[in-house]
Coordinates of C-alpha atoms and ligand atoms in Angstrom, one line a residue:
M1 CA 172.2 -1.6 144.7
K2 CA 168.8 -1.6 147.0
L3 CA 169.7 -2.4 150.6
L4 CA 167.8 -3.0 153.6
V5 CA 169.2 -1.2 157.0
T6 CA 167.8 -2.2 159.9
G7 CA 168.5 -0.1 163.4
G8 CA 168.4 2.8 160.8
A9 CA 166.8 5.5 163.6
G10 CA 169.8 5.1 165.9
F11 CA 172.9 6.4 166.1
I12 CA 174.9 4.7 163.8
G13 CA 172.5 3.4 161.3
S14 CA 171.1 7.3 161.0
N15 CA 174.6 8.3 160.2
F16 CA 175.1 5.3 157.5
I17 CA 171.9 6.1 155.8
R18 CA 173.0 9.5 155.6
Y19 CA 176.7 8.5 154.4
I20 CA 175.3 6.3 151.5
L21 CA 173.0 8.3 150.3
G22 CA 175.3 11.1 150.2
K23 CA 177.9 8.8 148.4
Y24 CA 175.7 6.8 146.2
S25 CA 173.2 8.5 144.1
N26 CA 171.5 5.7 142.4
Y27 CA 171.3 3.6 145.5
E28 CA 168.1 2.8 147.5
I29 CA 167.4 2.2 151.1
I30 CA 164.6 0.6 152.8
N31 CA 165.3 1.3 156.8
L32 CA 163.5 -1.2 159.4
D33 CA 163.4 0.0 163.0
N34 CA 160.8 -0.6 166.0
L35 CA 161.5 2.9 167.3
T36 CA 163.0 1.7 170.6
Y37 CA 163.4 4.5 173.4
A38 CA 167.0 4.5 171.2
G39 CA 165.3 5.3 167.5
N40 CA 164.3 8.5 166.7
L41 CA 163.2 9.4 163.3
E42 CA 164.4 13.1 164.1
N43 CA 168.0 11.4 163.6
L44 CA 166.7 11.4 159.7
K45 CA 164.9 14.6 159.6
N46 CA 164.5 15.8 156.0
I47 CA 166.4 12.7 154.5
E48 CA 162.9 11.5 152.9
S49 CA 162.5 15.2 151.1
G50 CA 166.1 15.8 150.8
I51 CA 169.2 13.4 149.5
G52 CA 167.0 10.5 149.8
K53 CA 164.2 11.9 147.8
G54 CA 162.3 9.0 145.9
R55 CA 165.2 6.3 147.2
Y56 CA 164.6 6.2 150.9
S57 CA 161.8 5.0 152.9
F58 CA 160.8 3.9 156.7
I59 CA 158.8 0.7 158.0
K60 CA 158.2 0.5 161.7
G61 CA 158.6 -3.1 162.3
D62 CA 160.7 -5.4 164.7
I63 CA 163.5 -7.3 163.0
A64 CA 162.3 -10.4 164.9
D65 CA 158.6 -10.3 163.4
E66 CA 159.2 -12.8 160.6
Q67 CA 155.9 -11.6 158.5
C68 CA 157.2 -8.4 158.5
V69 CA 160.8 -8.8 157.3
D70 CA 159.4 -11.7 154.7
G71 CA 157.0 -8.7 153.5
I72 CA 160.1 -6.7 152.6
L73 CA 162.5 -9.2 151.0
R74 CA 159.8 -10.2 148.8
N75 CA 160.1 -7.2 146.8
G76 CA 163.6 -7.8 146.1
L77 CA 166.7 -6.6 147.9
D78 CA 170.5 -6.7 147.3
A79 CA 172.0 -6.4 150.6
I80 CA 171.0 -6.5 154.4
V81 CA 172.9 -4.4 156.8
N82 CA 171.9 -5.1 160.6
F83 CA 172.4 -2.3 162.8
A84 CA 169.2 -3.3 164.7
A85 CA 170.1 -4.0 168.5
E86 CA 169.9 -3.5 171.8
S87 CA 173.2 -1.7 172.5
H88 CA 173.8 -0.2 176.1
V89 CA 175.6 -2.5 178.3
D90 CA 174.3 -1.1 181.4
R91 CA 170.6 -1.5 180.6
S92 CA 171.5 -5.3 179.6
I93 CA 172.9 -5.8 183.4
D94 CA 169.8 -4.3 184.7
N95 CA 167.3 -6.6 182.3
A96 CA 169.1 -9.2 179.5
R97 CA 165.6 -10.3 178.1
I98 CA 164.8 -8.0 175.5
F99 CA 168.9 -8.1 174.4
L100 CA 168.3 -11.9 173.4
E101 CA 164.9 -11.3 171.6
T102 CA 166.3 -8.5 169.5
N103 CA 169.9 -9.6 169.2
V104 CA 169.9 -13.0 168.8
V105 CA 166.1 -14.1 167.9
G106 CA 166.1 -11.1 165.6
T107 CA 169.3 -11.9 163.8
Q108 CA 168.4 -15.6 163.6
V109 CA 164.7 -13.9 161.7
L110 CA 166.8 -11.7 159.5
L111 CA 169.3 -14.8 158.3
D112 CA 166.3 -16.9 157.7
A113 CA 164.5 -14.6 155.5
A114 CA 167.8 -13.8 153.5
L115 CA 168.4 -17.3 153.0
R116 CA 164.4 -17.8 151.7
H117 CA 165.0 -14.7 149.3
K118 CA 168.4 -15.8 148.3
I119 CA 169.9 -11.9 149.8
G120 CA 173.4 -11.2 147.6
R121 CA 175.2 -10.0 151.0
Y122 CA 174.2 -10.1 154.5
M123 CA 176.0 -8.0 157.1
Q124 CA 176.3 -7.8 160.6
I125 CA 177.4 -5.3 162.5
S126 CA 179.2 -6.3 165.6
T127 CA 181.3 -5.0 168.2
D128 CA 184.5 -5.7 169.9
E129 CA 183.1 -6.1 172.9
V130 CA 182.5 -9.9 171.8
Y131 CA 186.0 -10.4 172.6
G132 CA 186.0 -9.6 176.0
S133 CA 188.6 -8.0 178.1
L134 CA 192.3 -7.1 177.5
G135 CA 194.9 -6.7 179.9
Q136 CA 197.8 -3.7 179.7
T137 CA 199.1 -4.9 176.5
G138 CA 197.9 -6.7 173.2
F139 CA 195.3 -5.7 170.8
F140 CA 192.1 -7.8 169.4
T141 CA 192.6 -9.5 166.1
E142 CA 189.9 -11.6 163.9
S143 CA 191.1 -14.4 165.1
T144 CA 190.9 -13.2 169.0
P145 CA 188.6 -15.8 170.6
I146 CA 185.3 -14.8 171.6
A147 CA 184.8 -14.3 175.7
P148 CA 182.1 -11.9 176.2
N149 CA 181.5 -10.4 179.8
S150 CA 178.5 -8.7 179.6
P151 CA 174.9 -9.5 178.4
Y152 CA 175.0 -7.1 175.8
S153 CA 178.1 -8.4 174.6
A154 CA 177.0 -12.1 175.2
S155 CA 174.1 -11.4 172.9
K156 CA 175.9 -9.6 170.2
A157 CA 178.5 -12.7 170.1
G158 CA 175.6 -14.9 169.9
A159 CA 174.2 -13.4 166.9
D160 CA 178.1 -13.6 165.4
L161 CA 177.9 -17.4 165.7
L162 CA 174.6 -17.5 164.5
V163 CA 175.8 -15.7 161.6
R164 CA 179.4 -17.9 161.2
A165 CA 177.1 -21.1 161.1
Y166 CA 174.3 -19.9 158.4
F167 CA 177.4 -19.3 156.2
E168 CA 178.8 -22.5 157.0
T169 CA 175.8 -24.7 157.0
F170 CA 173.7 -22.8 154.2
G171 CA 176.3 -20.7 152.3
L172 CA 174.5 -17.6 152.9
P173 CA 176.9 -14.7 152.0
V174 CA 177.6 -13.0 154.9
L175 CA 180.3 -10.3 156.5
T176 CA 180.6 -9.2 159.9
T177 CA 182.6 -6.3 161.2
R178 CA 183.6 -5.8 164.8
C179 CA 184.0 -1.9 165.7
S180 CA 185.0 -0.1 168.7
N181 CA 183.4 2.7 170.4
N182 CA 181.7 5.0 168.2
Y183 CA 181.1 8.8 169.0
G184 CA 179.5 11.4 167.1
P185 CA 176.1 13.1 166.1
Y186 CA 172.7 11.6 167.4
Q187 CA 174.5 9.4 169.7
F188 CA 171.8 8.5 172.8
P189 CA 172.9 10.3 175.8
E190 CA 173.3 7.3 177.7
K191 CA 176.8 6.4 176.3
L192 CA 179.8 7.7 177.7
I193 CA 180.5 10.8 175.7
P194 CA 177.1 12.2 175.0
L195 CA 176.1 11.4 178.5
F196 CA 179.0 13.5 179.8
I197 CA 178.8 16.4 177.4
T198 CA 174.9 17.1 177.9
N199 CA 175.4 17.0 181.8
A200 CA 178.4 19.0 181.7
L201 CA 176.5 21.6 179.7
A202 CA 173.6 21.4 182.4
D203 CA 175.9 21.5 185.2
Q204 CA 174.9 18.1 186.0
P205 CA 177.4 15.4 188.0
L206 CA 179.4 13.4 185.4
P207 CA 179.3 9.7 187.1
L208 CA 182.6 8.2 186.4
Y209 CA 182.7 4.7 187.1
G210 CA 185.3 2.6 189.5
D211 CA 188.5 4.5 189.1
G212 CA 188.0 5.9 185.5
L213 CA 191.1 4.1 184.3
N214 CA 188.8 1.6 182.1
I215 CA 190.1 1.9 178.4
R216 CA 188.2 2.2 175.2
D217 CA 189.4 2.7 171.4
W218 CA 187.5 5.2 170.2
I219 CA 186.5 6.1 166.6
Y220 CA 184.2 8.7 164.9
V221 CA 181.1 7.3 163.6
E222 CA 181.8 8.5 160.1
D223 CA 184.9 6.5 160.3
H224 CA 182.9 3.5 160.9
C225 CA 180.3 4.2 158.5
A226 CA 183.0 4.3 155.6
G227 CA 184.6 0.9 156.9
I228 CA 181.1 -0.9 156.6
D229 CA 180.8 0.6 153.1
C230 CA 184.1 -1.0 152.2
V231 CA 183.2 -4.4 153.8
L232 CA 179.9 -4.4 152.1
H233 CA 181.4 -4.3 148.9
N234 CA 184.7 -5.2 148.6
G235 CA 184.6 -7.9 152.1
R236 CA 185.6 -11.4 151.5
V237 CA 182.0 -13.3 152.4
G238 CA 182.5 -15.6 155.4
E239 CA 184.8 -13.3 156.9
V240 CA 185.4 -11.1 160.1
Y241 CA 186.5 -7.3 160.1
N242 CA 187.5 -5.4 162.8
I243 CA 187.2 -1.5 162.9
G244 CA 188.8 0.5 165.3
G245 CA 190.1 4.1 166.0
N246 CA 193.5 3.4 167.1
C247 CA 193.1 5.5 169.7
E248 CA 193.2 4.3 173.7
K249 CA 191.8 6.5 175.9
T250 CA 190.7 6.3 179.8
N251 CA 187.5 7.4 180.6
K252 CA 189.1 9.7 182.9
D253 CA 190.7 11.5 179.9
I254 CA 187.6 11.4 177.7
T255 CA 185.9 13.3 180.8
S256 CA 188.8 15.8 180.9
T257 CA 188.8 16.7 177.0
I258 CA 184.9 17.0 177.5
L259 CA 185.3 19.2 180.5
T260 CA 188.1 21.2 179.1
E261 CA 186.7 22.0 175.9
L262 CA 183.1 23.5 177.4
S263 CA 185.3 25.2 180.2
K264 CA 183.6 23.2 183.0
P265 CA 185.3 22.8 186.4
E266 CA 186.7 19.1 187.5
T267 CA 184.3 19.3 190.2
L268 CA 181.3 17.9 188.2
I269 CA 183.2 14.6 188.4
K270 CA 181.7 11.9 190.6
Y271 CA 183.2 8.7 191.1
V272 CA 180.4 6.1 191.5
K273 CA 180.4 2.0 192.2
D274 CA 181.7 0.5 189.5
R275 CA 179.9 -1.3 186.8
P276 CA 179.8 -4.9 187.3
G277 CA 182.0 -7.2 185.2
H278 CA 183.2 -4.1 183.9
D279 CA 185.7 -4.6 180.7
R280 CA 189.3 -2.9 181.6
R281 CA 190.4 -2.6 177.9
Y282 CA 189.6 -2.5 174.4
A283 CA 192.1 -1.9 171.8
I284 CA 191.6 -2.8 168.2
D285 CA 194.1 -4.3 165.7
C286 CA 192.6 -3.3 162.4
T287 CA 195.6 -4.4 159.9
K288 CA 193.0 -6.8 158.1
I289 CA 190.5 -4.1 156.6
R290 CA 193.5 -1.6 156.0
T291 CA 195.6 -3.9 154.1
E292 CA 193.0 -5.9 152.2
L293 CA 190.4 -3.3 151.6
G294 CA 192.1 0.0 151.9
W295 CA 190.3 1.8 154.5
S296 CA 191.6 4.4 156.5
Q297 CA 190.5 6.6 159.1
H298 CA 189.9 10.7 158.1
Y299 CA 189.2 11.8 161.7
D300 CA 191.8 11.8 164.6
F301 CA 190.6 11.9 168.1
A302 CA 190.6 15.9 168.2
A303 CA 189.0 16.8 165.2
G304 CA 186.0 14.0 166.2
M305 CA 185.7 15.5 169.5
K306 CA 185.6 19.0 168.4
K307 CA 183.1 18.4 165.3
T308 CA 180.9 16.0 168.1
I309 CA 180.9 18.6 171.0
A310 CA 180.2 21.3 168.0
W311 CA 176.8 19.1 167.1
Y312 CA 175.5 18.9 171.0
L313 CA 176.2 22.3 171.2
D314 CA 173.9 23.3 168.4
N315 CA 171.2 20.7 168.8
K316 CA 170.2 21.3 172.4
P317 CA 166.4 20.7 171.9
W318 CA 167.3 17.5 170.3
W319 CA 169.1 16.0 173.7
Q320 CA 166.7 17.9 176.2
R321 CA 163.9 16.4 174.8
I322 CA 165.4 13.2 175.0
K323 CA 166.7 13.4 178.7
T324 CA 163.3 12.7 180.3
G325 CA 160.7 10.1 180.4
E326 CA 161.7 6.6 180.5
Y327 CA 165.4 7.8 180.3
L328 CA 164.9 9.6 183.8
E329 CA 163.4 6.5 185.4
F330 CA 166.3 4.2 183.9
Y331 CA 169.0 6.8 185.3
K332 CA 167.5 7.2 188.5
R333 CA 167.5 3.6 189.3
W334 CA 170.7 2.7 187.8
Y335 CA 172.4 5.5 189.9
D336 CA 170.7 5.1 192.9
D337 CA 172.0 2.0 193.4
R338 CA 175.4 3.1 192.9
K339 CA 176.1 5.9 195.3
Ligands
NAD401 P1 171.3 2.5 168.9 O1 171.0 2.1 170.4 O2 171.7 3.9 168.9 O3 170.2 2.3 167.9 C1 169.6 0.9 167.8 C2 168.6 0.9 166.8 O4 168.1 -0.1 166.6 C3 167.4 2.0 167.2 O5 167.2 2.7 166.1 C4 166.5 1.1 167.7 O6 165.0 1.3 167.5 C5 166.6 -0.4 166.6 N1 165.8 -1.2 167.2 C6 166.2 -1.8 168.2 N2 165.4 -3.2 168.4 C7 164.8 -3.5 167.2 C8 164.2 -4.2 166.9 N3 164.0 -5.3 167.7 N4 163.7 -4.1 165.6 C9 163.8 -3.2 164.6 N5 164.8 -2.4 165.2 C10 165.1 -2.3 166.5 O7 172.5 1.7 168.6 P2 174.0 1.8 167.9 O8 175.0 2.7 169.0 O9 173.4 2.9 166.9 O10 174.4 0.5 167.3 C11 174.3 0.2 166.4 C12 174.7 -1.1 166.2 O11 176.1 -1.1 166.0 C13 174.4 -2.2 167.0 O12 174.2 -3.5 166.8 C14 175.9 -2.6 168.1 O13 175.7 -3.6 168.7 C15 176.7 -1.9 167.4 N6 177.9 -1.3 167.7 C16 177.8 -0.2 168.1 C17 179.0 0.6 168.6 C18 178.7 1.9 169.3 O14 180.2 2.5 170.0 N7 177.7 2.5 169.7 C19 180.1 0.0 168.5 C20 180.1 -1.4 167.8 C21 179.0 -1.9 167.2
TYD402 P1 179.6 3.2 177.2 O1 179.6 4.7 176.5 O2 178.3 2.5 178.2 O3 180.1 1.8 176.2 P2 180.6 0.0 176.4 O4 180.6 0.0 177.7 O5 179.7 -0.3 175.2 O6 182.4 0.7 176.2 O7 180.9 3.1 178.4 C1 182.1 3.7 178.0 C2 183.2 3.6 179.2 O8 182.6 4.6 179.9 C3 182.9 1.9 179.8 O9 184.4 2.3 180.4 C4 181.9 2.3 181.2 C5 182.5 3.9 181.5 N1 181.1 4.9 181.4 C6 181.2 5.5 183.0 O10 182.0 5.7 183.7 N2 180.4 6.6 183.2 C7 178.7 6.3 182.9 O11 177.8 7.1 183.1 C8 178.7 5.2 181.7 C9 177.3 5.6 180.8 C10 180.1 5.0 181.2

């Protein structure tokens, strides 16, 4: 199988490339990524000369660039897996424009090219955030109405609707996954878990939004990759599949776990002004992917967090280099507003 993976230099995309090349010795992958602040070729170090030798290649380019995408698809491909996105809610609140350009227009460009070149399977990597927020009870199923609350989730929902429309209108063989919050190696330290691990290691404050009681459903990234693999190969076209960790935690719980694992004091916690439009609770019902495709999780929260924390401890140069430059500018502006 020959795959185009977009956004493969980011967190989940790079983990997926490693997962697929490791599992299928005859698969070929082209990674298309325009290397935004979140894209990092260090995430794929040794792939070209190691497990991906002769069957992995990288192209720097924008998914919204029609010519670039067309040029790649002309070579003949079996499937596209679209991870490329602007992915951080706080940045979307700061400036929504690029979220629409990449997440919506970029998806449309990929869909049109997939149609022109008769690609066998188009996979959209989406998020549970398109469903909006839950109250104290209940779960998101695939038939929960879409009700996004942030510019990020609105852009992802827009993309999901386009994917659906290309199936209904043109019969394009599409598949969509909607996963809950991921954690694991190579996650950019702007998201809760890597931000708090790296801040705690540097004895810097951990900025908890609001009362710290918002709930997310956490999944170890490799389990998400295994779910995408199941859907890519065996999912029914036109369908949406939820993927979740069956692991609801408040942000306070996550913070305590990190501080305990690193033997750091609770005094590092700093309550800051809440994120505007902050979704209260996410929880996924993933009965469909379990029963239809036989997917199951391998890592529970304790095991996944141990692996994740160990990775950040072993890879200090990776995150220390990132936590400078544009990253610092964004955080200074964002947290100055939240004091
Ligand atoms: P990330 O921000 O770590 O990586 C995104 C990657 O996309 C980067 O390598 C970036 O350079 C690339 N990219 C951005 N704009 C591009 C463009 N116009 N053209 C080409 N490449 C571009 O994101 P992530 O956390 O790895 O998320 C990957 C996908 O999974 C996203 O679509 C996201 O919505 C979805 N998702 C993420 C989570 C999560 O918890 N992180 C959960 C569910 C779904
Ligand atoms: P995040 O990792 O940004 O993922 P998402 O918003 O896509 O779920 O945030 C996870 C949760 O952690 C969310 O409820 C917001 C909260 N949070 C903080 O309390 N402080 C922070 O500095 C960040 C980045 C997130």
